[in-house]
Amino acid sequence: MQHQSFIQGRVYAVDASAIAVQAKEVVKANNLAETVIVLHGRVEDVEIDEQVDVIISEWMGYTLLYESMLGSVITARDRWLKHGGLILPCAATLYLAPITHPDRYNDSIDFWRNVYGIDMSAMLPVAKQCAFEEPCVETITGENVLTWPHVVKHVDCYTIQLNELESVSTRYKFQSMMRAPLHGFAFWFDVEFSGPANSSIITPSQSPLIGLSDDDPVDDIPSKKRTNPNEPLVLSTAPEDPPTHWQQTLIYLYDPIEVEQDQIIEGSVTLSQSKENRRFMNIHLQYSSGGRSFVKESVFR
């Protein structure tokens, strides 16, 4: 946080974890106690006695919405954001695409067919269950992606409501750009940083600001270069962009499907909050190709 820009205003730093205690000491040691006010608690529980001009939060989780703090951003927005205020990031888009990943499948599954000369094929069902039952957070490249991506969900942080986070569903239809085994599906996301079209210009020296923390480290994150300064700044976790700690989330099939170039892959996907824990995610994936249909159920814990 660069406090110089807000030296005459106030920053409310909200964090539910114990790091808030150390944050208060850091603020005090740098003579900023009148400028940066650290609130130890959940956004849903703390109190702020004024409206704010800006809300900043790195709320994104794996698959954008897993363990996401977006609900807390919505709560902060509805409680404290002034009309015309800023939310950063202001929007996000979640994508889905089918992938091929022979090396990963060979390392996890085909290895058991010949383990130093010993046939251990009896381990294959167990190996598939252990390797692919749950979503995998891994880094792939654009070469692994079989088609153009499908938009699963677009999030406008100024308008999205809490009930929209309970379940996200979409139908998709892909056309493979190559002949290859279909090993699964990948999720990734972009987030945008810009002001609303009707936003008034905010003077940094006079603006209360809320910062929300989820304690996730942020690596050197890629942003797409803008040719027009009025375009949004985009942070991308796409396979063709430099890796981030979010990587991509992969749903592997237990058995790959051979697809031909131009072959259709279609179905539906539903992401829903787990009743066990709202930060967990249930993933229901239905897919069809080549006259065969399948369902894959996963829980992101």
Short mmCIF file of C-alpha atoms in Angstrom, two decimals:
data_model
loop_
_atom_site.label_atom_id
_atom_site.label_comp_id
_atom_site.label_asym_id
_atom_site.label_seq_id
_atom_site.Cartn_x
_atom_site.Cartn_y
_atom_site.Cartn_z
CA MET A 1 0.00 0.00 0.00
CA GLN A 2 1.55 3.33 -1.01
CA HIS A 3 0.41 5.64 1.74
CA GLN A 4 1.91 8.76 0.14
CA SER A 5 -1.08 9.15 -2.20
CA PHE A 6 -3.55 9.13 0.68
CA ILE A 7 -1.65 11.10 3.30
CA GLN A 8 -4.46 13.63 3.85
CA GLY A 9 -7.28 11.12 3.68
CA ARG A 10 -8.03 7.79 5.34
CA VAL A 11 -7.47 4.17 4.50
CA TYR A 12 -9.52 1.50 6.29
CA ALA A 13 -7.61 -1.77 6.13
CA VAL A 14 -9.96 -4.64 7.00
CA ASP A 15 -8.58 -8.10 7.79
CA ALA A 16 -10.18 -10.93 9.73
CA SER A 17 -6.89 -12.75 10.36
CA ALA A 18 -4.35 -12.24 13.12
CA ILE A 19 -2.02 -10.37 10.74
CA ALA A 20 -4.14 -7.29 11.50
CA VAL A 21 -2.36 -7.09 14.87
CA GLN A 22 1.04 -6.77 13.19
CA ALA A 23 -0.43 -4.42 10.59
CA LYS A 24 -1.48 -2.03 13.35
CA GLU A 25 2.06 -2.05 14.72
CA VAL A 26 3.50 -1.33 11.26
CA VAL A 27 1.10 1.58 10.82
CA LYS A 28 1.99 2.96 14.27
CA ALA A 29 5.74 2.61 13.69
CA ASN A 30 5.44 4.69 10.51
CA ASN A 31 3.39 7.45 12.13
CA LEU A 32 0.32 6.70 10.01
CA ALA A 33 -2.19 5.90 12.71
CA GLU A 34 -4.31 8.90 11.74
CA THR A 35 -4.27 7.92 8.07
CA VAL A 36 -4.43 4.11 7.98
CA ILE A 37 -7.02 2.58 10.29
CA VAL A 38 -6.65 -1.17 10.66
CA LEU A 39 -9.87 -2.99 11.54
CA HIS A 40 -9.45 -6.54 12.83
CA GLY A 41 -12.57 -8.44 11.88
CA ARG A 42 -14.86 -9.48 9.04
CA VAL A 43 -16.31 -6.88 6.70
CA GLU A 44 -19.72 -8.12 7.75
CA ASP A 45 -18.97 -7.26 11.40
CA VAL A 46 -16.75 -4.15 11.53
CA GLU A 47 -18.13 -0.62 11.60
CA ILE A 48 -17.04 2.41 9.55
CA ASP A 49 -18.75 5.71 10.26
CA GLU A 50 -18.46 7.22 6.79
CA GLN A 51 -18.92 6.44 3.12
CA VAL A 52 -15.81 5.63 1.09
CA ASP A 53 -14.66 6.50 -2.42
CA VAL A 54 -12.65 3.37 -3.28
CA ILE A 55 -12.78 -0.33 -2.37
CA ILE A 56 -9.71 -2.42 -3.23
CA SER A 57 -9.55 -6.16 -2.65
CA GLU A 58 -7.61 -9.09 -4.08
CA TRP A 59 -10.65 -11.33 -3.64
CA MET A 60 -10.10 -13.83 -6.47
CA GLY A 61 -9.71 -17.53 -5.72
CA TYR A 62 -8.90 -20.54 -7.85
CA THR A 63 -11.51 -20.86 -10.61
CA LEU A 64 -12.19 -17.22 -9.66
CA LEU A 65 -14.91 -18.14 -7.14
CA TYR A 66 -13.33 -20.89 -5.00
CA GLU A 67 -12.70 -19.55 -1.47
CA SER A 68 -13.53 -16.19 -2.99
CA MET A 69 -13.94 -13.03 -0.94
CA LEU A 70 -16.25 -11.50 -3.53
CA GLY A 71 -19.14 -11.78 -1.10
CA SER A 72 -17.25 -9.54 1.33
CA VAL A 73 -16.61 -7.01 -1.44
CA ILE A 74 -20.33 -6.95 -2.22
CA THR A 75 -21.09 -6.40 1.46
CA ALA A 76 -18.55 -3.55 1.70
CA ARG A 77 -19.94 -2.00 -1.48
CA ASP A 78 -23.51 -2.06 -0.22
CA ARG A 79 -22.56 -0.72 3.20
CA TRP A 80 -20.05 2.00 2.45
CA LEU A 81 -19.34 2.84 -1.21
CA LYS A 82 -20.34 6.32 -2.31
CA HIS A 83 -22.37 6.80 -5.48
CA GLY A 84 -19.85 7.01 -8.32
CA GLY A 85 -17.12 5.39 -6.22
CA LEU A 86 -14.54 2.92 -7.48
CA ILE A 87 -14.15 -0.83 -6.95
CA LEU A 88 -10.82 -2.35 -7.94
CA PRO A 89 -10.79 -4.73 -9.68
CA CYS A 90 -14.10 -3.68 -11.19
CA ALA A 91 -14.95 -6.77 -13.26
CA ALA A 92 -13.93 -10.37 -13.84
CA THR A 93 -14.55 -13.05 -16.45
CA LEU A 94 -14.29 -16.81 -15.90
CA TYR A 95 -13.46 -19.01 -18.92
CA LEU A 96 -13.66 -22.72 -19.74
CA ALA A 97 -11.95 -24.70 -22.51
CA PRO A 98 -11.23 -28.36 -23.28
CA ILE A 99 -7.59 -29.40 -23.02
CA THR A 100 -5.18 -32.14 -24.02
CA HIS A 101 -2.34 -33.04 -21.65
CA PRO A 102 -0.66 -36.34 -22.62
CA ASP A 103 2.40 -35.84 -20.39
CA ARG A 104 0.30 -35.39 -17.27
CA TYR A 105 -1.85 -38.41 -18.07
CA ASN A 106 1.17 -40.58 -18.88
CA ASP A 107 2.98 -39.61 -15.67
CA SER A 108 -0.06 -40.26 -13.47
CA ILE A 109 -1.76 -43.21 -15.18
CA ASP A 110 0.19 -44.96 -17.92
CA PHE A 111 3.17 -45.28 -15.57
CA TRP A 112 1.36 -48.15 -13.82
CA ARG A 113 1.19 -50.29 -16.94
CA ASN A 114 4.90 -51.01 -16.68
CA VAL A 115 6.67 -50.16 -13.43
CA TYR A 116 10.29 -51.12 -14.05
CA GLY A 117 9.17 -54.21 -15.95
CA ILE A 118 6.33 -55.13 -13.59
CA ASP A 119 2.73 -55.02 -14.87
CA MET A 120 0.81 -53.06 -12.23
CA SER A 121 -2.26 -52.34 -14.39
CA ALA A 122 -4.45 -53.48 -11.51
CA MET A 123 -3.59 -50.11 -9.91
CA LEU A 124 -5.11 -48.10 -12.78
CA PRO A 125 -8.60 -47.55 -11.26
CA VAL A 126 -7.08 -46.43 -7.96
CA ALA A 127 -4.51 -44.26 -9.74
CA LYS A 128 -7.20 -42.49 -11.76
CA GLN A 129 -9.28 -41.88 -8.64
CA CYS A 130 -6.34 -40.50 -6.68
CA ALA A 131 -5.01 -38.34 -9.50
CA PHE A 132 -8.21 -36.96 -10.99
CA GLU A 133 -11.03 -37.15 -8.47
CA GLU A 134 -10.61 -33.53 -7.34
CA PRO A 135 -9.87 -30.37 -9.34
CA CYS A 136 -6.16 -29.82 -9.92
CA VAL A 137 -4.45 -26.43 -9.75
CA GLU A 138 -1.68 -26.60 -12.33
CA THR A 139 0.00 -24.53 -15.04
CA ILE A 140 -0.66 -25.38 -18.67
CA THR A 141 0.21 -23.52 -21.86
CA GLY A 142 -1.76 -22.40 -24.88
CA GLU A 143 -0.58 -25.55 -26.68
CA ASN A 144 -2.71 -27.65 -24.31
CA VAL A 145 -5.94 -25.83 -25.22
CA LEU A 146 -8.04 -27.45 -27.93
CA THR A 147 -10.49 -24.62 -28.73
CA TRP A 148 -11.35 -21.01 -28.17
CA PRO A 149 -12.62 -20.54 -24.58
CA HIS A 150 -16.23 -20.21 -23.46
CA VAL A 151 -17.31 -17.49 -21.02
CA VAL A 152 -18.74 -19.19 -17.93
CA LYS A 153 -19.48 -16.04 -15.93
CA HIS A 154 -18.89 -12.31 -16.23
CA VAL A 155 -18.82 -10.45 -12.93
CA ASP A 156 -19.55 -6.73 -12.71
CA CYS A 157 -18.44 -5.78 -9.20
CA TYR A 158 -20.75 -2.75 -9.21
CA THR A 159 -23.93 -4.74 -9.79
CA ILE A 160 -23.43 -8.41 -8.84
CA GLN A 161 -25.54 -9.65 -5.92
CA LEU A 162 -24.75 -12.23 -3.24
CA ASN A 163 -27.34 -14.74 -4.48
CA GLU A 164 -25.56 -14.91 -7.86
CA LEU A 165 -22.59 -16.56 -6.14
CA GLU A 166 -24.60 -19.53 -4.90
CA SER A 167 -24.67 -21.23 -8.31
CA VAL A 168 -23.28 -20.46 -11.76
CA SER A 169 -24.40 -22.55 -14.74
CA THR A 170 -23.74 -22.41 -18.46
CA ARG A 171 -24.01 -24.56 -21.56
CA TYR A 172 -21.06 -24.74 -23.94
CA LYS A 173 -20.29 -25.97 -27.44
CA PHE A 174 -16.71 -26.26 -28.67
CA GLN A 175 -15.18 -27.25 -32.00
CA SER A 176 -11.77 -28.83 -31.64
CA MET A 177 -9.02 -27.09 -33.56
CA MET A 178 -6.87 -30.23 -33.74
CA ARG A 179 -6.83 -33.99 -33.56
CA ALA A 180 -5.83 -34.96 -30.01
CA PRO A 181 -6.98 -36.82 -26.92
CA LEU A 182 -9.37 -34.79 -24.76
CA HIS A 183 -8.00 -35.13 -21.22
CA GLY A 184 -10.21 -32.63 -19.45
CA PHE A 185 -11.27 -29.01 -19.12
CA ALA A 186 -9.47 -25.93 -17.82
CA PHE A 187 -10.81 -22.86 -16.03
CA TRP A 188 -9.04 -19.51 -15.89
CA PHE A 189 -10.04 -15.87 -15.44
CA ASP A 190 -9.28 -12.25 -16.21
CA VAL A 191 -9.93 -9.25 -13.98
CA GLU A 192 -10.26 -5.64 -15.12
CA PHE A 193 -9.22 -2.39 -13.47
CA SER A 194 -11.06 0.75 -14.57
CA GLY A 195 -13.57 3.27 -13.31
CA PRO A 196 -17.31 3.23 -14.01
CA ALA A 197 -18.33 5.32 -17.01
CA ASN A 198 -20.28 7.74 -14.82
CA SER A 199 -17.67 7.93 -12.06
CA SER A 200 -16.60 11.35 -10.85
CA ILE A 201 -12.86 12.04 -10.63
CA ILE A 202 -11.57 11.21 -7.17
CA THR A 203 -8.93 13.37 -5.52
CA PRO A 204 -6.56 10.91 -3.82
CA SER A 205 -5.58 13.26 -1.02
CA GLN A 206 -9.17 13.48 0.22
CA SER A 207 -10.55 10.00 -0.40
CA PRO A 208 -11.44 7.38 2.22
CA LEU A 209 -10.47 3.95 0.95
CA ILE A 210 -11.15 0.39 2.07
CA GLY A 211 -8.61 -2.37 1.54
CA LEU A 212 -9.77 -5.95 2.09
CA SER A 213 -7.27 -8.77 2.51
CA ASP A 214 -7.55 -12.52 1.96
CA ASP A 215 -3.92 -13.22 2.94
CA ASP A 216 -3.07 -14.80 -0.44
CA PRO A 217 0.38 -13.90 -1.78
CA VAL A 218 0.38 -12.13 -5.11
CA ASP A 219 3.19 -13.09 -7.48
CA ASP A 220 4.49 -10.95 -10.31
CA ILE A 221 1.16 -10.71 -12.06
CA PRO A 222 0.78 -10.18 -15.80
CA SER A 223 -1.23 -7.35 -17.22
CA LYS A 224 -2.10 -6.98 -20.88
CA LYS A 225 -0.54 -3.90 -22.45
CA ARG A 226 -2.95 -1.17 -23.41
CA THR A 227 -2.62 0.80 -26.62
CA ASN A 228 -5.37 3.13 -25.41
CA PRO A 229 -5.00 4.49 -21.83
CA ASN A 230 -8.81 4.63 -21.58
CA GLU A 231 -9.07 0.86 -21.96
CA PRO A 232 -9.28 -1.24 -18.79
CA LEU A 233 -6.07 -2.68 -17.39
CA VAL A 234 -6.44 -6.48 -17.53
CA LEU A 235 -4.79 -9.03 -15.25
CA SER A 236 -5.00 -12.44 -16.92
CA THR A 237 -4.46 -15.99 -15.69
CA ALA A 238 -4.90 -17.47 -19.18
CA PRO A 239 -2.62 -20.33 -20.30
CA GLU A 240 -0.97 -18.16 -22.96
CA ASP A 241 -0.02 -15.47 -20.41
CA PRO A 242 2.81 -15.56 -17.84
CA PRO A 243 1.98 -17.88 -14.90
CA THR A 244 0.49 -16.56 -11.68
CA HIS A 245 -0.06 -18.25 -8.32
CA TRP A 246 -3.68 -18.84 -9.43
CA GLN A 247 -2.39 -20.99 -12.32
CA GLN A 248 -5.32 -22.76 -14.05
CA THR A 249 -7.87 -25.14 -12.53
CA LEU A 250 -8.11 -28.44 -14.39
CA ILE A 251 -10.91 -31.00 -14.31
CA TYR A 252 -9.39 -34.21 -15.64
CA LEU A 253 -11.46 -37.00 -17.17
CA TYR A 254 -10.83 -40.50 -15.84
CA ASP A 255 -10.49 -41.74 -19.44
CA PRO A 256 -9.47 -39.52 -22.36
CA ILE A 257 -11.60 -39.19 -25.48
CA GLU A 258 -9.96 -39.13 -28.90
CA VAL A 259 -11.29 -36.16 -30.85
CA GLU A 260 -10.76 -35.24 -34.48
CA GLN A 261 -10.17 -31.77 -35.86
CA ASP A 262 -13.49 -29.87 -36.03
CA GLN A 263 -15.20 -32.45 -33.79
CA ILE A 264 -17.87 -30.97 -31.51
CA ILE A 265 -17.51 -31.10 -27.73
CA GLU A 266 -20.60 -29.86 -25.92
CA GLY A 267 -22.34 -29.99 -22.57
CA SER A 268 -22.87 -27.93 -19.45
CA VAL A 269 -21.11 -26.98 -16.25
CA THR A 270 -22.45 -25.84 -12.88
CA LEU A 271 -20.35 -24.30 -10.11
CA SER A 272 -22.16 -24.12 -6.79
CA GLN A 273 -21.31 -23.26 -3.22
CA SER A 274 -21.01 -26.34 -1.05
CA LYS A 275 -23.62 -26.73 1.70
CA GLU A 276 -20.81 -28.17 3.81
CA ASN A 277 -18.84 -24.92 3.61
CA ARG A 278 -19.75 -21.94 1.43
CA ARG A 279 -16.09 -21.43 0.52
CA PHE A 280 -15.98 -24.96 -0.98
CA MET A 281 -17.16 -25.45 -4.55
CA ASN A 282 -19.12 -28.27 -6.18
CA ILE A 283 -18.40 -28.71 -9.89
CA HIS A 284 -20.89 -30.63 -12.05
CA LEU A 285 -19.53 -31.17 -15.55
CA GLN A 286 -21.56 -32.83 -18.29
CA TYR A 287 -19.81 -33.40 -21.62
CA SER A 288 -20.56 -35.16 -24.90
CA SER A 289 -18.47 -35.87 -27.96
CA GLY A 290 -18.45 -38.45 -30.71
CA GLY A 291 -21.83 -39.81 -29.71
CA ARG A 292 -20.85 -40.49 -26.09
CA SER A 293 -21.97 -38.59 -22.99
CA PHE A 294 -20.40 -38.41 -19.55
CA VAL A 295 -20.76 -36.66 -16.19
CA LYS A 296 -17.90 -35.69 -13.88
CA GLU A 297 -18.62 -34.55 -10.31
CA SER A 298 -15.87 -32.81 -8.33
CA VAL A 299 -15.64 -31.00 -5.00
CA PHE A 300 -13.07 -28.23 -4.58
CA ARG A 301 -12.16 -28.33 -0.87
#
